[in-house]
Short mmCIF file of C-alpha atoms in Angstrom, two decimals:
data_model
loop_
_atom_site.label_atom_id
_atom_site.label_comp_id
_atom_site.label_asym_id
_atom_site.label_seq_id
_atom_site.Cartn_x
_atom_site.Cartn_y
_atom_site.Cartn_z
CA MET Q 1 -28.67 3.61 9.69
CA ILE Q 2 -25.49 1.97 9.27
CA TYR Q 3 -25.18 -1.84 8.03
CA LEU Q 4 -21.66 -3.74 7.19
CA GLN Q 5 -20.95 -6.99 5.22
CA LYS Q 6 -18.27 -8.83 6.07
CA GLY Q 7 -16.31 -9.47 2.71
CA LEU Q 8 -16.12 -8.46 -1.27
CA LYS Q 9 -17.57 -12.07 -2.07
CA ASN Q 10 -21.21 -11.66 -1.52
CA SER Q 11 -23.51 -8.97 -1.62
CA HIS Q 12 -25.68 -9.54 1.66
CA LEU Q 13 -25.62 -6.47 4.30
CA THR Q 14 -26.34 -6.86 8.45
CA LYS Q 15 -28.26 -4.11 10.03
CA GLN Q 16 -26.26 -2.90 12.98
CA PRO Q 17 -28.13 -2.02 15.86
CA THR Q 18 -27.66 0.65 18.00
CA GLU Q 19 -29.14 4.21 18.94
CA LEU Q 20 -26.15 6.47 17.75
CA SER Q 21 -26.41 8.22 14.70
CA ASP Q 22 -24.38 7.24 11.33
CA TRP Q 23 -21.54 9.46 11.77
CA ASP Q 24 -21.47 8.82 16.04
CA TRP Q 25 -21.25 4.71 14.70
CA LEU Q 26 -18.10 6.00 13.09
CA LYS Q 27 -16.61 7.41 15.59
CA SER Q 28 -17.31 5.02 18.41
CA TYR Q 29 -15.90 2.63 16.38
CA GLN Q 30 -12.29 1.17 17.02
CA PRO Q 31 -9.65 0.06 13.99
CA LEU Q 32 -8.64 -3.22 14.32
CA GLU Q 33 -5.26 -4.27 13.93
CA ARG Q 34 -3.84 -6.34 11.41
CA THR Q 35 -0.12 -6.70 11.50
CA GLU Q 36 -0.23 -10.23 10.06
CA ILE Q 37 -0.94 -8.30 6.67
CA ASN Q 38 2.19 -7.32 5.49
CA SER Q 39 1.54 -7.92 1.07
CA SER Q 40 -0.67 -7.13 -1.48
CA ASP Q 41 -1.74 -10.80 -1.43
CA LEU Q 42 -2.51 -11.29 1.78
CA ALA Q 43 -4.56 -7.59 1.83
CA HIS Q 44 -6.34 -9.39 -1.08
CA ASN Q 45 -7.14 -12.07 0.63
CA TYR Q 46 -7.85 -10.43 4.00
CA LYS Q 47 -10.33 -8.02 1.93
CA GLU Q 48 -12.82 -10.84 0.07
CA ASN Q 49 -13.01 -13.19 2.69
CA LYS Q 50 -12.64 -11.35 6.03
CA ALA Q 51 -12.39 -7.38 6.31
CA ALA Q 52 -15.11 -5.65 7.72
CA PHE Q 53 -17.28 -2.67 4.76
CA VAL Q 54 -19.14 -0.37 6.07
CA LEU Q 55 -22.34 1.18 3.93
CA ALA Q 56 -24.29 4.41 5.72
CA GLY Q 57 -27.78 5.65 5.12
CA GLN Q 58 -30.53 3.69 3.35
CA MET Q 59 -31.17 0.37 2.48
CA ALA Q 60 -34.56 -0.98 0.89
CA THR Q 61 -33.40 -4.15 1.63
CA LEU Q 62 -30.18 -5.94 2.82
CA THR Q 63 -28.88 -7.69 -0.23
CA ARG Q 64 -26.60 -4.54 -1.64
CA ASN Q 65 -27.21 -3.39 -5.74
CA ASP Q 66 -27.29 0.24 -6.96
CA THR Q 67 -30.77 -0.28 -6.39
CA ASN Q 68 -31.83 -1.36 -2.92
CA LEU Q 69 -29.87 2.03 -1.92
CA THR Q 70 -32.53 4.79 -1.66
CA LYS Q 71 -29.64 7.54 0.22
CA ARG Q 72 -26.27 7.93 1.46
CA SER Q 73 -25.54 9.63 5.37
CA ILE Q 74 -21.64 9.63 4.90
CA LEU Q 75 -18.85 10.15 1.27
CA PHE Q 76 -16.38 8.40 2.51
CA PHE Q 77 -13.26 9.28 0.05
CA ASP Q 78 -9.88 6.91 -0.57
CA ILE Q 79 -6.90 8.91 -1.30
CA ASP Q 80 -4.03 6.45 -3.15
CA GLY Q 81 -1.41 8.76 -4.23
CA THR Q 82 -0.18 11.74 -2.74
CA ASP Q 83 2.99 12.30 -4.53
CA GLY Q 84 5.36 11.37 -2.38
CA ASP Q 85 3.96 12.55 0.99
CA ASP Q 86 4.09 10.25 4.32
CA TYR Q 87 0.78 8.92 5.87
CA GLN Q 88 1.90 11.73 8.27
CA THR Q 89 2.08 14.82 5.92
CA ALA Q 90 -1.39 13.38 4.03
CA VAL Q 91 -2.88 13.66 6.77
CA SER Q 92 -1.53 17.41 7.79
CA SER Q 93 -2.94 18.26 3.82
CA VAL Q 94 -6.12 17.19 4.51
CA GLN Q 95 -6.41 18.92 7.77
CA SER Q 96 -5.50 21.62 6.15
CA ALA Q 97 -7.37 21.54 3.07
CA LEU Q 98 -10.78 20.57 5.27
CA ALA Q 99 -10.34 22.62 8.84
CA LYS Q 100 -13.84 24.02 8.66
CA ILE Q 101 -15.54 20.96 8.13
CA ALA Q 102 -16.17 17.75 10.01
CA TYR Q 103 -14.50 14.41 9.23
CA LEU Q 104 -12.24 10.97 10.08
CA ILE Q 105 -9.21 10.36 8.34
CA TYR Q 106 -8.41 6.32 8.40
CA PRO Q 107 -5.82 3.32 7.03
CA THR Q 108 -7.63 0.43 6.05
CA VAL Q 109 -6.72 -2.28 3.45
CA SER Q 110 -5.62 -2.13 -0.06
CA ASN Q 111 -4.43 -3.65 -2.27
CA GLY Q 112 -1.93 -2.71 -3.45
CA TYR Q 113 2.20 -3.21 -2.62
CA LYS Q 114 2.10 -1.72 0.97
CA GLY Q 115 -1.50 -2.88 1.67
CA THR Q 116 -2.83 0.21 3.15
CA ARG Q 117 -4.97 3.30 2.28
CA LEU Q 118 -5.88 6.04 3.31
CA ARG Q 119 -9.28 7.13 3.37
CA LEU Q 120 -11.80 10.18 4.16
CA ALA Q 121 -15.22 10.42 5.29
CA VAL Q 122 -16.96 12.99 5.87
CA PRO Q 123 -20.48 13.82 6.93
CA ILE Q 124 -23.00 15.34 5.15
CA ASP Q 125 -25.97 17.61 6.81
CA SER Q 126 -28.51 15.39 4.90
CA THR Q 127 -28.99 12.35 3.25
CA PHE Q 128 -27.65 12.61 -0.25
CA ASP Q 129 -28.23 10.54 -3.64
CA ALA Q 130 -26.47 9.87 -6.62
CA ALA Q 131 -26.61 12.76 -8.72
CA GLN Q 132 -24.94 14.10 -4.90
CA ARG Q 133 -23.02 12.22 -4.65
CA ILE Q 134 -20.58 12.66 -7.65
CA GLN Q 135 -21.28 16.55 -7.05
CA ILE Q 136 -19.95 16.13 -3.37
CA GLY Q 137 -16.90 14.59 -4.40
CA ASP Q 138 -16.19 16.71 -7.40
CA TYR Q 139 -16.11 19.25 -4.71
CA LEU Q 140 -13.84 17.83 -2.15
CA ARG Q 141 -11.53 16.67 -4.47
CA GLN Q 142 -11.20 20.50 -5.88
CA LEU Q 143 -10.31 21.67 -2.30
CA LEU Q 144 -7.47 18.76 -1.40
CA PRO Q 145 -4.31 19.04 -3.93
CA ASN Q 146 -4.46 18.58 -7.07
CA ASN Q 147 -0.81 16.18 -7.40
CA TRP Q 148 -2.44 13.61 -5.02
CA GLN Q 149 -4.70 10.67 -7.21
CA THR Q 150 -7.50 10.12 -5.77
CA ASP Q 151 -9.81 6.87 -6.33
CA LEU Q 152 -12.85 8.16 -7.87
CA THR Q 153 -14.32 4.81 -7.36
CA SER Q 154 -15.41 5.87 -4.03
CA TYR Q 155 -17.61 8.53 -4.81
CA GLY Q 156 -18.19 7.93 -8.68
CA SER Q 157 -18.56 4.24 -9.56
CA HIS Q 158 -21.59 1.71 -8.43
CA TRP Q 159 -24.09 4.23 -6.54
CA SER Q 160 -23.44 0.79 -3.80
CA GLN Q 161 -19.77 1.12 -3.24
CA LEU Q 162 -19.13 -0.40 -0.13
CA ALA Q 163 -16.03 1.79 1.64
CA GLY Q 164 -13.52 -0.94 4.53
CA LEU Q 165 -13.37 0.28 7.69
CA PRO Q 166 -10.00 1.02 9.67
CA VAL Q 167 -7.64 -1.44 9.77
CA LEU Q 168 -3.95 -0.97 10.79
CA ASN Q 169 -1.67 -3.51 9.02
CA ALA Q 170 1.77 -4.32 8.86
CA TYR Q 171 2.25 -1.56 7.37
CA SER Q 172 -0.01 0.95 8.84
CA VAL Q 173 1.87 -0.40 12.47
CA MET Q 174 5.51 0.03 11.15
CA HIS Q 175 4.31 3.90 10.17
CA LYS Q 176 2.32 4.47 13.22
CA CYS Q 177 -0.34 5.71 11.06
CA LYS Q 178 -3.29 6.91 13.29
CA LEU Q 179 -6.62 8.11 12.48
CA ALA Q 180 -7.73 11.80 12.28
CA MET Q 181 -10.63 13.29 12.93
CA ASN Q 182 -12.23 16.69 13.27
CA ASP Q 183 -15.07 17.27 15.27
CA ALA Q 184 -15.72 20.74 15.92
CA GLU Q 185 -16.12 21.92 13.01
CA SER Q 186 -20.40 21.04 11.99
CA PHE Q 187 -21.36 18.80 8.52
CA LEU Q 188 -20.32 19.75 5.30
CA GLY Q 189 -23.95 21.39 3.83
CA LEU Q 190 -25.00 20.70 0.15
CA ALA Q 191 -26.35 23.91 -0.20
CA GLN Q 192 -22.33 25.03 0.17
CA ILE Q 193 -22.04 22.45 -2.64
CA LYS Q 194 -24.09 23.51 -4.49
CA SER Q 195 -23.81 27.65 -4.61
CA SER Q 196 -20.62 26.06 -5.75
CA GLN Q 197 -21.28 24.50 -7.83
CA ALA Q 198 -23.24 24.58 -11.39
CA PRO Q 199 -26.83 23.09 -10.95
CA MET Q 200 -27.30 19.09 -11.71
CA ILE Q 201 -30.03 17.69 -13.60
CA LYS Q 202 -30.44 14.55 -13.09
CA PRO Q 203 -31.13 13.53 -16.59
CA GLN Q 204 -34.59 11.04 -17.45
CA ARG Q 205 -33.93 7.46 -18.81
CA LYS Q 206 -34.14 8.90 -22.56
CA GLU Q 207 -31.15 11.19 -21.75
CA LEU Q 208 -29.36 8.79 -20.26
CA LYS Q 209 -29.79 6.01 -22.79
CA ASP Q 210 -29.10 9.67 -25.31
CA LEU Q 211 -25.75 9.63 -23.93
CA ALA Q 212 -24.73 6.18 -23.95
CA GLU Q 213 -25.38 5.90 -27.86
CA SER Q 214 -23.49 9.54 -28.16
CA LYS Q 215 -20.18 7.60 -25.98
CA VAL Q 216 -20.52 4.81 -28.03
CA ARG Q 217 -20.42 6.60 -31.62
CA ASN Q 218 -17.68 8.87 -30.11
CA ASP Q 219 -15.23 6.18 -29.31
CA ARG Q 220 -12.61 6.14 -31.20
CA GLU Q 221 -11.87 9.58 -29.75
CA PRO Q 222 -11.35 9.28 -26.13
CA TRP Q 223 -9.75 5.63 -27.25
CA GLN Q 224 -7.29 7.22 -28.57
CA ASP Q 225 -6.23 9.74 -26.49
CA LEU Q 226 -5.82 6.54 -23.84
CA VAL Q 227 -3.64 4.51 -26.35
CA ASN Q 228 -1.71 8.32 -27.06
CA ARG Q 229 -1.70 8.59 -22.95
CA ALA Q 230 -0.41 5.07 -22.11
CA MET Q 231 1.87 5.04 -24.57
CA ALA Q 232 4.29 8.54 -23.72
CA GLN Q 233 3.89 7.34 -20.38
CA SER Q 234 5.23 4.29 -20.79
CA ILE Q 235 9.08 6.22 -22.52
CA ASN Q 236 9.00 9.06 -19.78
CA PRO Q 237 8.67 6.88 -16.45
CA PRO Q 238 9.30 8.44 -13.13
CA SER Q 239 12.21 8.12 -10.70
CA HIS Q 240 9.15 8.74 -7.63
CA GLY Q 241 5.84 7.80 -7.19
CA ARG Q 242 6.78 4.27 -9.59
CA HIS Q 243 3.85 2.46 -7.41
CA ILE Q 244 0.98 4.83 -7.86
CA PHE Q 245 2.56 5.90 -11.93
CA TYR Q 246 2.55 1.79 -12.66
CA SER Q 247 -0.49 0.71 -10.71
CA SER Q 248 -2.55 3.78 -13.42
CA LEU Q 249 -0.62 2.77 -16.84
CA ILE Q 250 -1.37 -1.07 -15.87
CA GLY Q 251 -4.94 0.42 -14.74
CA SER Q 252 -5.09 1.65 -18.74
CA LEU Q 253 -3.47 -1.47 -20.35
CA LEU Q 254 -6.04 -3.36 -19.21
CA LEU Q 255 -9.03 -0.79 -20.80
CA MET Q 256 -7.18 -1.09 -23.58
CA LYS Q 257 -7.87 -4.69 -23.53
CA LEU Q 258 -4.60 -6.38 -23.77
CA ASP Q 259 -3.22 -9.27 -23.07
CA GLN Q 260 -1.84 -10.44 -19.36
CA PRO Q 261 1.64 -11.25 -21.72
CA VAL Q 262 1.89 -8.17 -23.13
CA ILE Q 263 0.95 -5.23 -20.53
CA LYS Q 264 3.78 -7.42 -18.24
CA THR Q 265 7.02 -6.78 -20.87
CA LEU Q 266 5.34 -2.92 -21.88
CA ILE Q 267 6.08 -2.34 -18.04
CA THR Q 268 9.54 -4.44 -18.10
CA TRP Q 269 10.25 -2.97 -20.50
CA SER Q 270 9.20 1.17 -19.13
CA ASN Q 271 10.44 0.02 -15.69
CA GLN Q 272 13.81 -0.87 -16.74
CA HIS Q 273 14.30 2.92 -18.61
CA SER Q 274 13.92 4.47 -15.44
CA ASP Q 275 16.46 6.37 -13.63
CA ASN Q 276 15.14 3.63 -10.43
CA PRO Q 277 13.29 1.62 -11.69
CA LEU Q 278 11.67 -0.62 -8.83
CA PRO Q 279 12.84 -4.34 -8.04
CA GLU Q 280 11.02 -7.06 -10.19
CA SER Q 281 9.38 -8.77 -7.59
CA GLU Q 282 7.42 -4.87 -6.62
CA LEU Q 283 6.96 -4.55 -10.23
CA TYR Q 284 4.95 -7.96 -10.67
CA ARG Q 285 2.62 -7.60 -7.38
CA THR Q 286 2.24 -4.78 -8.85
CA ILE Q 287 1.03 -5.97 -12.09
CA ASP Q 288 -0.73 -8.60 -10.15
CA SER Q 289 -2.24 -6.52 -7.94
CA VAL Q 290 -3.94 -3.98 -10.44
CA SER Q 291 -5.29 -6.74 -12.40
CA ARG Q 292 -6.93 -8.94 -9.93
CA THR Q 293 -8.63 -5.35 -8.74
CA ALA Q 294 -10.08 -4.09 -12.13
CA ALA Q 295 -11.08 -8.60 -12.56
CA ARG Q 296 -13.37 -8.19 -9.36
CA LYS Q 297 -14.53 -4.40 -10.44
CA GLU Q 298 -15.49 -6.22 -13.72
CA ARG Q 299 -16.81 -8.77 -11.40
CA VAL Q 300 -19.09 -6.50 -9.78
CA ASN Q 301 -20.46 -4.39 -12.17
CA GLY Q 302 -20.78 -6.21 -14.93
#
């Protein structure tokens, strides 16, 4: 079943009246051309208020939350960084890596400086639950270039995560970003994934509680690793892939609960020591975009 939601400011879904399968419905969807979206601010506003988001699966009710979503049928996988590859080069890499399974690749709206991102949709041969979604995501990620930055929230965060539908903004129209589909091959099989991975045992409530408590007790070590990595990255900024680099670094600094003025000072200092610094306006837009995205996810996930 296909469910749609308009904007991110609510959690009410609308069931689509269709006789098509979930995959056939997604394939038939025509991308919206929104060339007026030509900045990260406009992209953010569009996502919050107007963008169409999809959820393919089965809901108990039309209120979107992790409890009401019982099964999914399509996995959506975001690719936010391709190590400098342009859209078409990235698409070609996906086509090569996933040549034996069905998929749909399309541009959609993000909060980044381009206002666009590449999204991959993969139909599965049977519906799947939350634990299986993580297995599927891990399996697909291993097939893609290991120097790419994939958005783990697309398959590893809250179970009822939405996926934006195809949108052509100013950047994607200018760079001729088009949909690409492989419909000649069969759906990715759950059995195929399970045979390539160690079996996953779904933890029970007590095991989940014990795991959470152990993470709290052992929090100091991974926290120190996060601090060390963030500081090392800020000292050695790259000359290429700068937007991706600073987006990741800003995310780490936000996890450390640093104040915005401190983050701005650190990021500006790092950028000034780059061989190829970003313009100050782009740097500040990136800080603002990542901060707003983090704040929204915190509101959604509690």
